[in-house]
Amino acid sequence: MTIAAIQKLFREKRLKVTPQRCAIYNMMIHTQSHPTAEEIISHVKQALPMISLNTVYYTLNVFETAGLIMSINNTHTRYDTNLEPHHHLICVSCRKIEDVFDDALNQLHLSQKSDFEIRGYRVEFYGHCLNCQKPGTSIRRNKRLAITHL
Amino acid sequence: MTIAAIQKLFREKRLKVTPQRCAIYNMMIHTQSHPTAEEIISHVKQALPMISLNTVYYTLNVFETAGLIMSINNTHTRYDTNLEPHHHLICVSCRKIEDVFDDALNQLHLSQKSDFEIRGYRVEFYGHCLNCQKPGTSIRRNKRLAITHL
DNA sequence: GCAGTAAATAGTAATTATTACTAAATTGAG
DNA sequence: CTCAATTTAGTAATAATTACTATTTACTGC
Ligand SMILES: [Mn+2]
Ligand SMILES: [Mn+2]
Ligand SMILES: [Zn+2]
Ligand SMILES: [Zn+2]
């Protein structure tokens, strides 16, 4: 993907085209490593030494909102005593977690061989819980907003 | 599950039986809410007002190591530009993330109806990457240890 | 039951990922 | 080019988690 193609993509998504955004996205599409914000800034700083970590987080948030990237792992650790095979429904708005018991999901396996020595797996379904489907409650303005319904 | 049964369970797992541990585990098995450490301490403080948050984290770590609980979401946020349907192999030792492309995993659905308005899902396989299968590298002594191989 | 020992606890400090705030710079529209 | 809105960098604040340490507690033989 060329820089010109990245710029075109940003314009299609109604995102302003800035050197910081191009550098971040360009770095991200040229790695398989699922980088953290810190890893991103350390690469991008080679081209843009003045870039701030704040801008990286802001930009990643913009990208995710625009549907250009997805984030993996992004909230408080939660704990579960139920070790029976089961999976979770996670509300992307309020972070509520509900259990899913579904035998079909407990029989998954990889068709390809891999280097990993696999111990187990989880399926996480993302969506909006009943509460957060009501208008007005579905957008978390403050990322640190407490969850009000468990 | 009675307190006596909890004590028996701890002894089977070679864990010392303490009031703090009993209170924490007892609270956890009597909720469906996948509590955070903060939620746990706020409940447990009613019975044990002097308990510290440090003890809660320490105890949760002990429980997880002993295989009594599992934690959900527990590292730095990572970002992925690849929005094609795919899933991940996550190394529980070094947190490396590898992609899994497997069509069979992209056709999952819930058999039961639920209140959630589901937007998507991910399958996360947990295990040890090739690097961390070597003896001596498989245990993260320091939780904040940097990942050395991406 | 008691002494000795290793582990657990509470309290506090430190760390660090992420978010908030703000003034200055930049972008895209007209 | 002009102008308004957005973005950026810098810095401060926040908050989840971990580190450190002195004291207390729980288990193991005796
Ligand atoms: Mn669960
Ligand atoms: Mn991926
Ligand atoms: Zn919700
Ligand atoms: Zn690994």
JSON list of N, CA and C and ligand atoms in Angstrom, two decimals, chain B residues 91 93-96 128-132 149, ligand 4:
[
{"chain": "B", "resi": 91, "resn": "CYS", "atom": "N", "xyz": [0.42, -15.81, 23.38]},
{"chain": "B", "resi": 91, "resn": "CYS", "atom": "CA", "xyz": [1.34, -16.51, 24.27]},
{"chain": "B", "resi": 91, "resn": "CYS", "atom": "C", "xyz": [1.14, -16.01, 25.70]},
{"chain": "B", "resi": 93, "resn": "SER", "atom": "N", "xyz": [2.92, -16.47, 28.14]},
{"chain": "B", "resi": 93, "resn": "SER", "atom": "CA", "xyz": [4.17, -16.15, 28.80]},
{"chain": "B", "resi": 93, "resn": "SER", "atom": "C", "xyz": [4.70, -14.78, 28.39]},
{"chain": "B", "resi": 94, "resn": "CYS", "atom": "N", "xyz": [4.84, -14.54, 27.10]},
{"chain": "B", "resi": 94, "resn": "CYS", "atom": "CA", "xyz": [5.45, -13.28, 26.64]},
{"chain": "B", "resi": 94, "resn": "CYS", "atom": "C", "xyz": [4.44, -12.35, 25.98]},
{"chain": "B", "resi": 95, "resn": "ARG", "atom": "N", "xyz": [3.18, -12.81, 25.83]},
{"chain": "B", "resi": 95, "resn": "ARG", "atom": "CA", "xyz": [2.11, -11.98, 25.25]},
{"chain": "B", "resi": 95, "resn": "ARG", "atom": "C", "xyz": [2.24, -11.74, 23.76]},
{"chain": "B", "resi": 96, "resn": "LYS", "atom": "N", "xyz": [3.13, -12.46, 23.12]},
{"chain": "B", "resi": 96, "resn": "LYS", "atom": "CA", "xyz": [3.17, -12.39, 21.66]},
{"chain": "B", "resi": 96, "resn": "LYS", "atom": "C", "xyz": [1.80, -12.76, 21.08]},
{"chain": "B", "resi": 128, "resn": "HIS", "atom": "N", "xyz": [1.67, -21.35, 24.58]},
{"chain": "B", "resi": 128, "resn": "HIS", "atom": "CA", "xyz": [3.06, -20.92, 24.64]},
{"chain": "B", "resi": 128, "resn": "HIS", "atom": "C", "xyz": [3.63, -20.89, 23.22]},
{"chain": "B", "resi": 129, "resn": "CYS", "atom": "N", "xyz": [4.21, -19.75, 22.87]},
{"chain": "B", "resi": 129, "resn": "CYS", "atom": "CA", "xyz": [4.82, -19.63, 21.55]},
{"chain": "B", "resi": 129, "resn": "CYS", "atom": "C", "xyz": [6.09, -20.47, 21.48]},
{"chain": "B", "resi": 130, "resn": "LEU", "atom": "N", "xyz": [6.59, -20.63, 20.29]},
{"chain": "B", "resi": 130, "resn": "LEU", "atom": "CA", "xyz": [7.77, -21.47, 20.09]},
{"chain": "B", "resi": 130, "resn": "LEU", "atom": "C", "xyz": [8.91, -21.04, 21.00]},
{"chain": "B", "resi": 131, "resn": "ASN", "atom": "N", "xyz": [9.13, -19.73, 21.04]},
{"chain": "B", "resi": 131, "resn": "ASN", "atom": "CA", "xyz": [10.22, -19.18, 21.85]},
{"chain": "B", "resi": 131, "resn": "ASN", "atom": "C", "xyz": [10.05, -19.51, 23.33]},
{"chain": "B", "resi": 132, "resn": "CYS", "atom": "N", "xyz": [8.83, -19.43, 23.80]},
{"chain": "B", "resi": 132, "resn": "CYS", "atom": "CA", "xyz": [8.57, -19.62, 25.23]},
{"chain": "B", "resi": 132, "resn": "CYS", "atom": "C", "xyz": [8.41, -21.10, 25.60]},
{"chain": "B", "resi": 149, "resn": "HIS", "atom": "N", "xyz": [10.54, -10.80, 21.97]},
{"chain": "B", "resi": 149, "resn": "HIS", "atom": "CA", "xyz": [10.43, -11.26, 20.59]},
{"chain": "B", "resi": 149, "resn": "HIS", "atom": "C", "xyz": [9.03, -11.03, 20.07]},
{"chain": "E", "resi": 4, "resn": "ZN", "atom": "ZN", "xyz": [6.03, -16.38, 24.06]}
]
